[in-house]
Amino acid sequence: MSHLAYANKPHQTDGGHDYIALISAGFDGELDDQELLTMLDRHQSDINASCWQTWQLIGDTLRQSPSTHPSQLAQRVAEQLKHEPTVLAPKPLRAMHTRHMMSLAASVSVVALVSWSALHLALISPHTTQLASSAPASSHAIQIAQIDPARLASFVAAHRDFALSADSPDTDTSTQNTAEPTQ
Amino acid sequence: MKLWLTCLLFACMPAWADAPTTPTDAATWLNRVAQATHQLTYQGVFVYQSQNIMAISHISHLIDNNGEISRLDALSGPPHAFLRIDGSVYCSFQNKPSGDIEHRPHHSFFPEVLPYPNTHLNNFYQVRSLGHAKIADHDCEGVLLIPRDAYRYGYALWADSTSHVLLRLIKLDAHGQTASQLTFTQIDIGHAPTRAQLSIDFNDKLPIKQSGNETEPKAVWQITNPPSGFHRVTETVMTLPDHAQPITHLVYSDGLATVSLFIERQTQPNTFHQQGLVQQGQMLLYTRPMGQYQVTAVGAVPLATLVLMADNLAPIERK
């Protein structure tokens, strides 16, 4: 049975599963405007508070908008339905709803992609920002020093002996030392 | 409802991706890796790469009833090997090398390069998981160590996810790019030659000594206000080739980044009285006069670190 076929059936007030499923379909945008209009027209008085609470609670949970109390929401929706003319927006509701949802999904996707990109950028370039923001300014106008290459090589070699060996492990042609102590 | 669930899934993606897996604590993870790397037996081939320099070496690390023994064989450059037993380093050449070999009496062989134990790294580095990667056919977990201030650079490390032996170490530069790296291309964890096999070629060798004298005197110098995390490692007095006067060598480290300060007394006025900077690859040297001394700070660290340390060097006042 199509939704429209059901919506066009005589008024039902038994609150059966088909009736609940139809409301759910309305929330999910699975009814076109004519079906939704018909459903609202026929079941407006039957949409009881608990039913609205249930579906709106699920929607609110997914939207993470817990500030609205379910009962208030139900009252607000009931009031809205009571006073709202049964003329929907000129554009097909299904298309609007779907487009809105797709836009929302796309936005979330973009946010997710940006988050991924930021995450990867942070991994690739971990402290560029830190250096830019917190690098202590040197008060010196430092110039290039002229150090004897032999002295320089000796200092570097002596330093590497204690440093984390992310340097050349063995050979360095700039060093002057050779080491092969024998008895 | 499906759309809502889809949106919810998308919304949760960044949080899920950023969820802390392992490891989350820098000190704990590094201690575990350092301990495994020191205490397990393994052998393999690793490559050192920095800009246009590449070196290939074979490492054997054996733990037996007599303790620890490591042998490093150069597979590129002049043929030579190092042996380290109980903290003493020996060097052997197959032929007299055409190039020069650095003196390294305290030489630590990769991958035994991490300090252990080290409980303070969390204060100076922020750890971020790099997930898993395949290195030398081993599943590895990696971490990125991001410096919390501008006085040190970052590191990326990968360790075997089962044994926790360190298999790759990348040193980053100021822009977070790779400055140098050491990585295994093949490793056999749990197996190594016997102690006798490792010691061959070294029977007639003596431990490497620093040229001239090297003594550890009573501490004479100190840095009054070092960058956070840097602590004194050692202070020695030695004589380097082409240096007439003994030189005090002061070493500070935060556990990963290391800075050396060389203090020379000027025998004659204006012997080398100068102030300036020299860069050699990632290594920086900053030198300045200080009274009758010349102070030279050396390290693969930001310039601000060297300047701060050299400018805050002072003799220890004895009461």
Short mmCIF file of C-alpha atoms in Angstrom, two decimals:
data_model
loop_
_atom_site.label_atom_id
_atom_site.label_comp_id
_atom_site.label_asym_id
_atom_site.label_seq_id
_atom_site.Cartn_x
_atom_site.Cartn_y
_atom_site.Cartn_z
CA MET A 1 0.00 0.00 0.00
CA SER A 2 1.40 3.35 -1.01
CA HIS A 3 1.50 6.19 1.45
CA LEU A 4 -0.93 8.14 -0.65
CA ALA A 5 -3.32 5.21 -0.75
CA TYR A 6 -3.15 4.99 3.00
CA ALA A 7 -3.48 8.71 3.48
CA ASN A 8 -6.59 8.71 1.35
CA LYS A 9 -8.19 5.95 3.35
CA PRO A 10 -11.02 6.89 5.65
CA HIS A 11 -10.16 8.62 8.87
CA GLN A 12 -8.49 6.23 11.32
CA THR A 13 -8.11 6.92 14.97
CA ASP A 14 -6.99 3.55 16.20
CA GLY A 15 -3.33 4.60 16.42
CA GLY A 16 -2.21 1.40 14.73
CA HIS A 17 1.24 0.63 13.42
CA ASP A 18 0.41 1.78 9.87
CA TYR A 19 -0.66 5.13 11.23
CA ILE A 20 2.59 5.53 13.19
CA ALA A 21 4.63 4.42 10.23
CA LEU A 22 2.94 7.09 8.14
CA ILE A 23 3.90 9.80 10.62
CA SER A 24 7.44 8.46 10.64
CA ALA A 25 7.49 8.59 6.87
CA GLY A 26 6.33 12.18 7.07
CA PHE A 27 9.24 13.07 9.33
CA ASP A 28 11.68 11.30 7.09
CA GLY A 29 10.56 13.18 4.04
CA GLU A 30 9.34 10.03 2.39
CA LEU A 31 5.96 11.56 1.60
CA ASP A 32 5.53 13.98 -1.21
CA ASP A 33 3.67 17.20 -0.52
CA GLN A 34 0.31 15.79 -1.47
CA GLU A 35 0.70 12.78 0.75
CA LEU A 36 1.93 14.87 3.65
CA LEU A 37 -0.88 17.36 3.19
CA THR A 38 -3.40 14.59 3.20
CA MET A 39 -1.86 12.93 6.21
CA LEU A 40 -1.83 16.14 8.21
CA ASP A 41 -5.36 16.97 7.19
CA ARG A 42 -6.75 13.58 8.12
CA HIS A 43 -4.73 12.87 11.24
CA GLN A 44 -4.12 16.29 12.69
CA SER A 45 -6.46 15.61 15.58
CA ASP A 46 -5.06 12.16 16.05
CA ILE A 47 -1.49 13.14 16.39
CA ASN A 48 -1.34 12.75 20.08
CA ALA A 49 1.38 14.13 22.31
CA SER A 50 3.14 10.86 22.96
CA CYS A 51 3.57 10.12 19.29
CA TRP A 52 5.01 13.56 18.60
CA GLN A 53 7.20 13.25 21.65
CA THR A 54 8.63 9.95 20.49
CA TRP A 55 9.56 11.07 17.01
CA GLN A 56 10.66 14.54 17.98
CA LEU A 57 12.78 13.08 20.77
CA ILE A 58 14.57 10.89 18.27
CA GLY A 59 15.04 13.84 15.96
CA ASP A 60 16.27 16.04 18.79
CA THR A 61 18.67 13.34 19.93
CA LEU A 62 20.14 13.03 16.49
CA ARG A 63 20.35 16.79 16.21
CA GLN A 64 21.82 16.93 19.70
CA SER A 65 19.42 19.70 20.70
CA PRO A 66 18.28 18.58 24.13
CA SER A 67 17.23 22.01 25.32
CA THR A 68 13.62 21.56 24.24
CA HIS A 69 11.53 19.52 26.62
CA PRO A 70 9.57 16.85 24.78
CA SER A 71 6.24 17.83 26.29
CA GLN A 72 6.80 21.46 25.43
CA LEU A 73 7.76 20.41 21.98
CA ALA A 74 4.61 18.40 21.60
CA GLN A 75 2.51 21.31 22.80
CA ARG A 76 4.35 23.65 20.50
CA VAL A 77 3.85 21.37 17.52
CA ALA A 78 0.22 20.83 18.42
CA GLU A 79 -0.30 24.56 18.63
CA GLN A 80 1.50 25.01 15.37
CA LEU A 81 -0.65 22.45 13.69
CA LYS A 82 -3.81 23.92 15.18
CA HIS A 83 -3.20 27.39 13.85
CA GLU A 84 -1.18 26.70 10.81
CA PRO A 85 -3.06 26.75 7.53
CA THR A 86 -2.83 23.52 5.67
CA VAL A 87 -1.09 25.24 2.82
CA LEU A 88 2.46 24.12 2.56
CA ALA A 89 5.30 25.93 0.90
CA PRO A 90 4.95 26.32 -2.83
CA LYS A 91 7.93 24.09 -3.53
CA PRO A 92 7.44 20.37 -3.21
CA LEU A 93 8.10 19.50 0.40
CA ARG A 94 9.91 16.31 -0.43
CA ALA A 95 12.35 18.10 -2.69
CA MET A 96 12.88 20.81 -0.09
CA HIS A 97 13.32 18.34 2.67
CA THR A 98 15.69 16.18 0.71
CA ARG A 99 17.67 19.16 -0.50
CA HIS A 100 17.86 20.51 3.01
CA MET A 101 19.06 17.19 4.31
CA MET A 102 21.56 16.80 1.50
CA SER A 103 22.86 20.28 2.18
CA LEU A 104 23.17 19.46 5.82
CA ALA A 105 24.94 16.20 5.04
CA ALA A 106 27.23 18.00 2.61
CA SER A 107 28.00 20.62 5.23
CA VAL A 108 28.79 17.98 7.76
CA SER A 109 30.94 16.22 5.20
CA VAL A 110 32.83 19.42 4.48
CA VAL A 111 33.33 19.95 8.19
CA ALA A 112 34.54 16.39 8.47
CA LEU A 113 36.93 16.83 5.57
CA VAL A 114 38.24 20.08 7.00
CA SER A 115 38.76 18.33 10.30
CA TRP A 116 40.65 15.54 8.58
CA SER A 117 42.75 18.04 6.67
CA ALA A 118 43.50 19.98 9.82
CA LEU A 119 44.40 16.76 11.55
CA HIS A 120 46.79 15.76 8.80
CA LEU A 121 48.24 19.23 8.51
CA ALA A 122 48.86 19.16 12.22
CA LEU A 123 50.63 15.85 11.84
CA ILE A 124 52.74 17.01 8.96
CA SER A 125 53.58 20.41 10.30
CA PRO A 126 53.31 20.01 14.02
CA HIS A 127 54.89 23.05 15.48
CA THR A 128 55.25 25.66 12.82
CA THR A 129 52.54 27.66 14.50
CA GLN A 130 54.13 27.21 17.87
CA LEU A 131 57.42 28.45 16.57
CA ALA A 132 55.78 31.39 14.93
CA SER A 133 53.86 32.30 18.03
CA SER A 134 56.26 31.60 20.81
CA ALA A 135 59.76 31.76 19.41
CA PRO A 136 61.72 33.96 21.74
CA ALA A 137 63.09 36.95 19.96
CA SER A 138 66.83 37.09 20.12
CA SER A 139 68.21 40.35 21.35
CA HIS A 140 71.41 39.69 19.44
CA ALA A 141 72.30 40.82 15.99
CA ILE A 142 74.08 37.57 15.27
CA GLN A 143 76.63 37.49 12.53
CA ILE A 144 78.36 34.61 10.85
CA ALA A 145 81.39 33.60 12.88
CA GLN A 146 84.71 32.63 11.38
CA ILE A 147 85.74 29.50 13.22
CA ASP A 148 88.71 27.41 12.28
CA PRO A 149 87.36 24.32 10.49
CA ALA A 150 89.46 22.00 12.61
CA ARG A 151 88.10 23.48 15.82
CA LEU A 152 84.60 23.40 14.44
CA ALA A 153 84.92 19.75 13.45
CA SER A 154 86.29 18.86 16.87
CA PHE A 155 83.36 20.52 18.59
CA VAL A 156 80.83 18.81 16.37
CA ALA A 157 82.44 15.40 16.84
CA ALA A 158 82.60 15.81 20.61
CA HIS A 159 78.99 16.94 20.68
CA ARG A 160 77.75 14.04 18.55
CA ASP A 161 79.23 11.63 21.02
CA PHE A 162 76.52 12.65 23.48
CA ALA A 163 73.73 13.65 21.13
CA LEU A 164 70.80 11.57 20.01
CA SER A 165 72.23 9.70 17.06
CA ALA A 166 69.97 11.12 14.42
CA ASP A 167 73.20 12.19 12.80
CA SER A 168 75.60 10.32 10.61
CA PRO A 169 76.50 7.26 12.65
CA ASP A 170 80.02 6.75 11.49
CA THR A 171 81.87 8.90 9.08
CA ASP A 172 82.26 12.60 8.78
CA THR A 173 84.93 13.81 6.44
CA SER A 174 85.15 17.13 8.22
CA THR A 175 86.53 15.56 11.38
CA GLN A 176 90.21 15.35 11.98
CA ASN A 177 90.29 12.46 14.40
CA THR A 178 91.07 8.93 13.49
CA ALA A 179 90.56 6.22 16.00
CA GLU A 180 92.05 2.81 16.05
CA PRO A 181 93.63 2.30 19.42
CA THR A 182 95.72 -0.82 19.51
CA GLN A 183 97.72 -2.50 22.14
CA MET B 1 15.88 8.50 9.55
CA LYS B 2 18.65 7.04 7.41
CA LEU B 3 19.75 10.53 6.51
CA TRP B 4 19.93 11.49 10.15
CA LEU B 5 22.07 8.47 10.88
CA THR B 6 24.29 9.32 7.92
CA CYS B 7 24.72 12.83 9.26
CA LEU B 8 25.47 11.49 12.70
CA LEU B 9 28.14 9.22 11.24
CA PHE B 10 29.75 12.11 9.39
CA ALA B 11 29.62 14.28 12.47
CA CYS B 12 31.38 11.62 14.49
CA MET B 13 34.18 11.03 11.96
CA PRO B 14 36.73 13.59 13.19
CA ALA B 15 36.28 12.55 16.79
CA TRP B 16 36.62 8.92 15.84
CA ALA B 17 39.69 9.62 13.71
CA ASP B 18 41.32 11.64 16.47
CA ALA B 19 40.46 9.13 19.13
CA PRO B 20 43.55 8.30 21.14
CA THR B 21 44.59 4.80 20.27
CA THR B 22 48.08 3.91 21.39
CA PRO B 23 50.18 5.40 22.63
CA THR B 24 48.88 8.45 24.47
CA ASP B 25 51.54 9.04 27.06
CA ALA B 26 54.92 10.10 25.70
CA ALA B 27 57.02 9.11 28.68
CA THR B 28 55.35 5.72 29.13
CA TRP B 29 55.58 4.82 25.47
CA LEU B 30 59.15 6.04 25.10
CA ASN B 31 60.23 4.20 28.22
CA ARG B 32 58.66 1.02 26.93
CA VAL B 33 60.39 1.42 23.56
CA ALA B 34 63.73 2.35 25.11
CA GLN B 35 63.56 -0.59 27.50
CA ALA B 36 62.70 -3.09 24.76
CA THR B 37 65.40 -1.72 22.50
CA HIS B 38 67.98 -2.08 25.27
CA GLN B 39 66.89 -5.46 26.56
CA LEU B 40 66.02 -7.48 23.46
CA THR B 41 68.26 -9.33 21.01
CA TYR B 42 68.05 -8.38 17.33
CA GLN B 43 70.06 -7.80 14.19
CA GLY B 44 69.31 -5.88 11.04
CA VAL B 45 70.23 -3.29 8.46
CA PHE B 46 69.34 0.36 8.83
CA VAL B 47 69.78 3.42 6.67
CA TYR B 48 70.70 6.92 7.74
CA GLN B 49 69.52 9.70 5.46
CA SER B 50 69.93 13.43 5.74
CA GLN B 51 69.62 15.72 2.75
CA ASN B 52 72.17 14.31 0.28
CA ILE B 53 73.90 12.01 2.75
CA MET B 54 73.09 8.33 3.04
CA ALA B 55 74.83 5.65 5.08
CA ILE B 56 73.96 1.98 5.47
CA SER B 57 74.90 -0.01 8.55
CA HIS B 58 74.32 -3.41 10.06
CA ILE B 59 73.57 -3.63 13.77
CA SER B 60 73.73 -6.69 15.99
CA HIS B 61 72.50 -6.42 19.55
CA LEU B 62 72.86 -9.43 21.81
CA ILE B 63 71.65 -9.99 25.36
CA ASP B 64 73.11 -13.14 26.91
CA ASN B 65 74.19 -14.36 30.33
CA ASN B 66 77.19 -12.05 30.23
CA GLY B 67 75.12 -8.96 29.58
CA GLU B 68 74.83 -6.72 26.54
CA ILE B 69 77.04 -6.47 23.47
CA SER B 70 76.44 -4.49 20.27
CA ARG B 71 78.29 -4.43 16.99
CA LEU B 72 77.87 -1.86 14.24
CA ASP B 73 79.27 -2.65 10.79
CA ALA B 74 79.43 0.06 8.15
CA LEU B 75 78.08 -1.26 4.86
CA SER B 76 78.86 1.99 3.04
CA GLY B 77 81.87 4.27 3.15
CA PRO B 78 85.21 3.09 4.52
CA PRO B 79 84.87 -0.48 5.86
CA HIS B 80 84.95 -0.41 9.61
CA ALA B 81 83.04 -1.61 12.62
CA PHE B 82 82.31 -0.55 16.17
CA LEU B 83 81.82 -2.79 19.16
CA ARG B 84 80.27 -1.68 22.41
CA ILE B 85 80.59 -3.75 25.57
CA ASP B 86 79.63 -2.50 29.00
CA GLY B 87 79.70 1.12 27.92
CA SER B 88 83.11 0.93 26.23
CA VAL B 89 83.35 1.46 22.48
CA TYR B 90 85.94 -0.19 20.25
CA CYS B 91 86.67 0.49 16.59
CA SER B 92 88.14 -1.79 13.93
CA PHE B 93 89.14 -1.20 10.31
CA GLN B 94 89.51 -3.82 7.64
CA ASN B 95 91.87 -1.48 5.87
CA LYS B 96 93.14 1.89 6.84
CA PRO B 97 90.26 4.13 5.81
CA SER B 98 90.66 6.88 3.31
CA GLY B 99 88.19 8.99 5.20
CA ASP B 100 88.10 9.87 8.84
CA ILE B 101 86.15 8.20 11.59
CA GLU B 102 84.65 10.24 14.37
CA HIS B 103 85.84 9.71 17.87
CA ARG B 104 82.86 8.52 19.86
CA PRO B 105 83.81 6.94 23.14
CA HIS B 106 80.21 7.34 24.28
CA HIS B 107 78.78 6.30 20.94
CA SER B 108 75.25 4.91 21.19
CA PHE B 109 74.29 2.75 18.24
CA PHE B 110 70.91 3.09 16.62
CA PRO B 111 68.32 2.05 17.68
CA GLU B 112 69.61 2.39 21.27
CA VAL B 113 69.32 6.14 21.27
CA LEU B 114 66.44 6.85 23.62
CA PRO B 115 67.08 7.75 27.23
CA TYR B 116 65.79 5.33 29.84
CA PRO B 117 64.11 5.97 32.12
CA ASN B 118 62.68 9.33 31.23
CA THR B 119 59.61 10.54 33.03
CA HIS B 120 59.58 14.22 32.16
CA LEU B 121 59.16 14.23 28.40
CA ASN B 122 55.43 14.88 28.68
CA ASN B 123 56.25 18.29 30.08
CA PHE B 124 58.17 19.31 26.99
CA TYR B 125 56.65 17.31 24.16
CA GLN B 126 53.08 16.70 23.20
CA VAL B 127 52.52 13.20 21.87
CA ARG B 128 50.23 12.40 18.98
CA SER B 129 49.62 8.97 17.55
CA LEU B 130 50.69 8.39 13.97
CA GLY B 131 48.85 5.11 13.76
CA HIS B 132 50.37 2.03 12.23
CA ALA B 133 52.86 1.61 9.41
CA LYS B 134 54.80 -1.21 7.85
CA ILE B 135 58.55 -0.86 8.36
CA ALA B 136 61.03 -3.59 7.40
CA ASP B 137 58.05 -5.94 7.12
CA HIS B 138 57.05 -5.27 10.73
CA ASP B 139 53.82 -3.68 11.86
CA CYS B 140 54.81 -0.57 13.76
CA GLU B 141 53.02 2.03 15.80
CA GLY B 142 54.25 5.59 15.56
CA VAL B 143 54.14 8.72 17.61
CA LEU B 144 54.82 12.32 16.84
CA LEU B 145 56.56 14.31 19.55
CA ILE B 146 55.59 17.93 19.19
CA PRO B 147 57.65 20.39 21.22
CA ARG B 148 55.62 22.45 23.66
CA ASP B 149 57.93 25.44 23.27
CA ALA B 150 60.35 26.85 20.75
CA TYR B 151 63.52 25.55 22.39
CA ARG B 152 63.53 22.14 20.70
CA TYR B 153 62.47 20.38 17.52
CA GLY B 154 60.05 17.54 17.05
CA TYR B 155 60.54 13.84 16.42
CA ALA B 156 58.62 11.03 14.81
CA LEU B 157 59.26 7.52 16.04
CA TRP B 158 57.97 4.10 15.03
CA ALA B 159 58.42 0.98 17.08
CA ASP B 160 57.53 -2.64 16.38
CA SER B 161 54.01 -3.04 17.71
CA THR B 162 54.80 -6.45 19.21
CA SER B 163 58.31 -6.19 20.62
CA HIS B 164 58.42 -2.37 20.85
CA VAL B 165 61.92 -2.21 19.39
CA LEU B 166 62.50 1.19 17.77
CA LEU B 167 62.59 0.79 14.00
CA ARG B 168 62.47 4.35 12.71
CA LEU B 169 63.51 7.70 14.10
CA ILE B 170 62.89 10.93 12.24
CA LYS B 171 64.23 14.22 13.43
CA LEU B 172 62.15 17.18 12.31
CA ASP B 173 63.25 20.70 11.58
CA ALA B 174 61.73 24.03 12.52
CA HIS B 175 59.07 23.62 9.83
CA GLY B 176 58.08 20.13 10.89
CA GLN B 177 59.79 18.63 7.87
CA THR B 178 62.17 15.68 7.97
CA ALA B 179 65.70 16.80 8.72
CA SER B 180 67.21 13.34 9.07
CA GLN B 181 66.04 9.82 9.64
CA LEU B 182 67.29 6.43 10.66
CA THR B 183 65.18 3.49 9.57
CA PHE B 184 65.54 -0.25 9.42
CA THR B 185 65.19 -1.89 6.03
CA GLN B 186 65.47 -5.36 7.53
CA ILE B 187 65.47 -6.61 11.10
CA ASP B 188 65.36 -9.99 12.78
CA ILE B 189 64.12 -9.58 16.34
CA GLY B 190 65.14 -12.35 18.71
CA HIS B 191 68.22 -13.49 16.82
CA ALA B 192 71.84 -12.28 16.69
CA PRO B 193 75.30 -13.80 16.28
CA THR B 194 77.03 -15.17 19.34
CA ARG B 195 79.27 -13.04 21.54
CA ALA B 196 82.36 -14.72 20.07
CA GLN B 197 81.22 -13.99 16.54
CA LEU B 198 80.52 -10.37 17.36
CA SER B 199 83.89 -9.91 19.07
CA ILE B 200 85.95 -11.17 16.15
CA ASP B 201 88.32 -8.51 14.77
CA PHE B 202 88.31 -6.76 18.13
CA ASN B 203 90.57 -9.00 20.20
CA ASP B 204 93.54 -6.63 20.00
CA LYS B 205 91.61 -3.40 20.36
CA LEU B 206 91.42 -0.98 23.23
CA PRO B 207 88.41 1.18 23.98
CA ILE B 208 88.25 4.46 22.15
CA LYS B 209 89.39 7.35 24.27
CA GLN B 210 88.88 10.98 23.63
CA SER B 211 92.01 12.58 22.25
CA GLY B 212 94.17 13.91 25.00
CA ASN B 213 92.86 13.92 28.51
CA GLU B 214 89.25 13.53 29.47
CA THR B 215 88.40 13.89 33.09
CA GLU B 216 85.23 14.60 34.97
CA PRO B 217 86.11 17.31 37.41
CA LYS B 218 83.97 18.74 40.10
CA ALA B 219 81.30 20.76 38.37
CA VAL B 220 82.64 24.22 37.68
CA TRP B 221 80.10 25.66 35.28
CA GLN B 222 76.38 25.88 35.20
CA ILE B 223 73.60 27.44 33.15
CA THR B 224 71.69 29.61 35.55
CA ASN B 225 68.48 29.71 33.55
CA PRO B 226 68.37 26.90 30.97
CA PRO B 227 65.32 26.29 28.78
CA SER B 228 62.74 24.22 30.59
CA GLY B 229 63.56 20.55 30.68
CA PHE B 230 67.25 20.83 29.90
CA HIS B 231 69.39 19.37 32.65
CA ARG B 232 73.11 18.80 33.07
CA VAL B 233 74.29 15.46 31.68
CA THR B 234 78.00 15.72 32.20
CA GLU B 235 80.90 18.11 32.50
CA THR B 236 84.33 16.97 31.33
CA VAL B 237 87.68 18.57 30.68
CA MET B 238 89.46 17.38 27.56
CA THR B 239 92.10 18.30 25.08
CA LEU B 240 91.07 18.38 21.48
CA PRO B 241 93.47 18.19 18.54
CA ASP B 242 94.81 21.59 17.56
CA HIS B 243 93.67 23.04 20.87
CA ALA B 244 96.45 24.19 23.10
CA GLN B 245 94.36 24.59 26.21
CA PRO B 246 92.13 22.07 27.94
CA ILE B 247 88.51 22.64 27.10
CA THR B 248 85.56 22.17 29.40
CA HIS B 249 82.74 20.29 27.71
CA LEU B 250 79.37 20.82 29.34
CA VAL B 251 76.41 18.75 28.10
CA TYR B 252 72.74 19.59 28.67
CA SER B 253 69.80 17.55 27.42
CA ASP B 254 66.05 17.27 27.80
CA GLY B 255 66.31 13.55 27.05
CA LEU B 256 66.08 13.97 23.29
CA ALA B 257 67.56 17.34 22.35
CA THR B 258 71.17 17.83 23.39
CA VAL B 259 73.35 20.93 23.64
CA SER B 260 77.09 21.04 24.21
CA LEU B 261 78.94 24.04 25.57
CA PHE B 262 82.69 24.28 25.09
CA ILE B 263 84.51 26.68 27.37
CA GLU B 264 88.05 27.68 26.47
CA ARG B 265 90.34 29.97 28.37
CA GLN B 266 92.03 32.55 26.19
CA THR B 267 95.76 32.34 26.67
CA GLN B 268 96.38 35.65 24.97
CA PRO B 269 94.09 38.63 24.67
CA ASN B 270 91.83 38.51 21.62
CA THR B 271 93.01 35.03 20.67
CA PHE B 272 89.60 34.14 19.27
CA HIS B 273 87.51 36.83 20.82
CA GLN B 274 84.44 36.77 18.60
CA GLN B 275 80.71 36.39 18.60
CA GLY B 276 78.72 34.77 15.85
CA LEU B 277 76.98 31.80 14.36
CA VAL B 278 78.00 28.88 12.19
CA GLN B 279 75.60 26.40 10.61
CA GLN B 280 76.60 22.96 9.42
CA GLY B 281 73.57 21.11 8.15
CA GLN B 282 71.10 20.99 11.02
CA MET B 283 73.86 21.64 13.51
CA LEU B 284 74.27 25.18 14.79
CA LEU B 285 77.29 26.65 16.59
CA TYR B 286 76.99 29.88 18.49
CA THR B 287 80.14 31.36 19.97
CA ARG B 288 80.67 34.34 22.24
CA PRO B 289 83.37 35.72 24.51
CA MET B 290 82.81 35.67 28.24
CA GLY B 291 85.51 37.49 30.15
CA GLN B 292 88.71 35.57 29.64
CA TYR B 293 86.82 32.62 28.14
CA GLN B 294 85.36 31.82 24.77
CA VAL B 295 82.08 29.90 24.95
CA THR B 296 80.79 27.85 22.03
CA ALA B 297 77.35 26.27 22.16
CA VAL B 298 76.64 23.42 19.72
CA GLY B 299 73.48 21.52 18.98
CA ALA B 300 70.82 20.59 16.45
CA VAL B 301 68.39 22.86 18.23
CA PRO B 302 66.86 26.27 17.54
CA LEU B 303 69.22 29.22 17.72
CA ALA B 304 67.28 30.66 20.66
CA THR B 305 68.26 27.62 22.73
CA LEU B 306 71.96 28.05 22.05
CA VAL B 307 71.87 31.80 22.68
CA LEU B 308 69.95 31.39 25.93
CA MET B 309 72.33 28.74 27.21
CA ALA B 310 75.54 30.48 26.18
CA ASP B 311 74.36 33.79 27.60
CA ASN B 312 73.36 32.24 30.93
CA LEU B 313 76.56 30.29 31.49
CA ALA B 314 78.31 31.15 34.72
CA PRO B 315 80.88 29.61 37.05
CA ILE B 316 79.44 27.88 40.08
CA GLU B 317 80.10 29.94 43.16
CA ARG B 318 81.67 27.96 45.96
CA LYS B 319 81.04 29.01 49.53
#
